[in-house]
PDB file of C-alpha atoms in Angstrom:
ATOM      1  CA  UNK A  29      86.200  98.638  71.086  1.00  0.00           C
ATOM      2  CA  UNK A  30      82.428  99.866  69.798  1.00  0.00           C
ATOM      3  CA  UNK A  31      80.763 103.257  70.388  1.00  0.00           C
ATOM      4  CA  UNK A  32      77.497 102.732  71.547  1.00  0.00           C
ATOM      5  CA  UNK A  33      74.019 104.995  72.552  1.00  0.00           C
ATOM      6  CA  UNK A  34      72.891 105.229  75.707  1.00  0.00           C
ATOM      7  CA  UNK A  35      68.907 104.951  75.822  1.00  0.00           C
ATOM      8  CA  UNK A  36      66.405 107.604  77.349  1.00  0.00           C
ATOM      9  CA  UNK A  37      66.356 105.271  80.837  1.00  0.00           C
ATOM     10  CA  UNK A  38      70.091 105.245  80.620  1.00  0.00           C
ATOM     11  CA  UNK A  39      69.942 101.680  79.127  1.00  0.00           C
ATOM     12  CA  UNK A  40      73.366 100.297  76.767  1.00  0.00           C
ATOM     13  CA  UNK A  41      72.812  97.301  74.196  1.00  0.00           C
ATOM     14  CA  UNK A  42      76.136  95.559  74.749  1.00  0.00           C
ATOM     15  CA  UNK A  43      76.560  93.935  70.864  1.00  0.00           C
ATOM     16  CA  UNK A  44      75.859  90.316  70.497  1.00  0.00           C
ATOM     17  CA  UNK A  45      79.151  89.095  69.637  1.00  0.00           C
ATOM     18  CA  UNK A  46      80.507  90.401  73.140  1.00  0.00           C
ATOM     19  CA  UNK A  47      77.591  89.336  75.189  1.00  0.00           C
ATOM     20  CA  UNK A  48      78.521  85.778  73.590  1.00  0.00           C
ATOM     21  CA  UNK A  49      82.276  85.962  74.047  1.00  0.00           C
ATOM     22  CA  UNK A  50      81.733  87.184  77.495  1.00  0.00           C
ATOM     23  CA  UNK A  51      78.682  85.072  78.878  1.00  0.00           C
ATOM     24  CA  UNK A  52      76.275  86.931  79.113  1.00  0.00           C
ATOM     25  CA  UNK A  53      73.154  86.519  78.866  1.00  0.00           C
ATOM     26  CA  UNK A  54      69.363  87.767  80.503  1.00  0.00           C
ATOM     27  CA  UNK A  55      69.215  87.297  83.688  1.00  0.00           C
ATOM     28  CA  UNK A  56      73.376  86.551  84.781  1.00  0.00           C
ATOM     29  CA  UNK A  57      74.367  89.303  87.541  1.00  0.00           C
ATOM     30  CA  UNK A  58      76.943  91.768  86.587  1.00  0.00           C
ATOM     31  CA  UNK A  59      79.291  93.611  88.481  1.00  0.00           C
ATOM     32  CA  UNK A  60      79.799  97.647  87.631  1.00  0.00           C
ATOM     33  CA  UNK A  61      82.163  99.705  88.963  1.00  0.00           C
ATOM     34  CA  UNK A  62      83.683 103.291  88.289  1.00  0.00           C
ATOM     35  CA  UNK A  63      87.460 104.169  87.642  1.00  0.00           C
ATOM     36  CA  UNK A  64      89.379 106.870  86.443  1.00  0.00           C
ATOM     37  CA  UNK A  65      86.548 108.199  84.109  1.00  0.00           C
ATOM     38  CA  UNK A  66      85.609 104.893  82.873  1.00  0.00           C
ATOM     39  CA  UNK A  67      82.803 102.111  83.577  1.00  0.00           C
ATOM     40  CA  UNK A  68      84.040  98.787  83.937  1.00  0.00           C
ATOM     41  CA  UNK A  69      81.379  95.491  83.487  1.00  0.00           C
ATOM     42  CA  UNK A  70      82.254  92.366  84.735  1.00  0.00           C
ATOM     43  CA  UNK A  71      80.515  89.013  85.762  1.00  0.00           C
ATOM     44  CA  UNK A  72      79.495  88.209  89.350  1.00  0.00           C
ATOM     45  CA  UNK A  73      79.611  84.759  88.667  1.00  0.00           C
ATOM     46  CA  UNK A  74      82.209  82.393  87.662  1.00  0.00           C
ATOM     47  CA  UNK A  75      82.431  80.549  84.394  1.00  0.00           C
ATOM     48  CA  UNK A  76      80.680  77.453  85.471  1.00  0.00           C
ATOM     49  CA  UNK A  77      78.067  78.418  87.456  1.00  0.00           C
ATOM     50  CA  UNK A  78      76.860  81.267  84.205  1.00  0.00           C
ATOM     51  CA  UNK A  79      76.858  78.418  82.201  1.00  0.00           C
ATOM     52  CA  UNK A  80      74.739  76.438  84.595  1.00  0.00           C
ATOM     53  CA  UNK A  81      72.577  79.099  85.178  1.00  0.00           C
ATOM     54  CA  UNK A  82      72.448  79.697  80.969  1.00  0.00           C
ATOM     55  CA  UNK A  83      71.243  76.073  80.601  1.00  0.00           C
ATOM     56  CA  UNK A  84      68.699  76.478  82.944  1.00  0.00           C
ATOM     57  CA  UNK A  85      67.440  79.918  81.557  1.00  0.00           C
ATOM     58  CA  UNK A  86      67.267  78.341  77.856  1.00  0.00           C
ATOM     59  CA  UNK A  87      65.435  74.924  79.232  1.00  0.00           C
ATOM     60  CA  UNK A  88      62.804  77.509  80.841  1.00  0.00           C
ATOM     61  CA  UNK A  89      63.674  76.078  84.613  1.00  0.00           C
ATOM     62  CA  UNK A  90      63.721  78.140  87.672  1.00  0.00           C
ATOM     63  CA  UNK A  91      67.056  77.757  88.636  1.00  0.00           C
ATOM     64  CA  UNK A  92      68.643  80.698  90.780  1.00  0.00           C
ATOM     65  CA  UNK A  93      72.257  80.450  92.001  1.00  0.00           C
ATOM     66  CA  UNK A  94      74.024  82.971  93.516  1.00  0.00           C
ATOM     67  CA  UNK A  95      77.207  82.162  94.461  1.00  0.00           C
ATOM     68  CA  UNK A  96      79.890  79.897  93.762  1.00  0.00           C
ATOM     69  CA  UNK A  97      79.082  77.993  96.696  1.00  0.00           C
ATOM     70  CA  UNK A  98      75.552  77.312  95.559  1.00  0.00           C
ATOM     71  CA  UNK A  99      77.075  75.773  92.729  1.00  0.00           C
ATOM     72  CA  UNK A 100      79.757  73.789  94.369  1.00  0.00           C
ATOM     73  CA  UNK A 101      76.892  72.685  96.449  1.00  0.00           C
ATOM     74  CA  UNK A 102      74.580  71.897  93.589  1.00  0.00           C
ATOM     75  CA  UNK A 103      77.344  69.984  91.293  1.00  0.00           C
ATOM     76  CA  UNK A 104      78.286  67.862  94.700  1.00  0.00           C
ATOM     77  CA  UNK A 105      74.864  66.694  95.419  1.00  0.00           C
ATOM     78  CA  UNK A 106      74.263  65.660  91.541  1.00  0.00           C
ATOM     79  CA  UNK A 107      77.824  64.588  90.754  1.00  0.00           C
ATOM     80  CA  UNK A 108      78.740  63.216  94.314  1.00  0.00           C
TER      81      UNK A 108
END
């Protein structure tokens, strides 16, 4: 656990060593959601399509999925 500031547009800097250990990264879709007093942040996105979507992102590609499906789709027309 890490205390943190919220910014002046109500921005958080989640600390590098947790955006690594939990995959994220610029651009991946996260999930936000209220309970009992508390914010809770999780990824939209499975494991293998964020890392997917990371590679592309790093290789400069345009490269957009959205849903586990896309991905399925993607790896079955390039893995077969």
């Amino acid at each position: 656990m890490i205390e943190v500031i919220i910014g002046d547009n109500g921005e958080i800097i989640i600390p590098d060593t947790m955006r690594k250990n939990l995959d994220f990264f610029p651009g991946k879709k996260i999930i936000l959601y209220e309970e009992d007093d508390s914010l809770h942040i999780i990824p939209s996105e499975r494991k293998a399509s964020s890392r997917f979507s990371q590679f592309a992102h790093e290789h400069n590609r345009i490269l957009k999925i959205d849903s586990d499906s896309d991905y399925d789709e993607m790896l079955h027309e390039r893995v077969g």
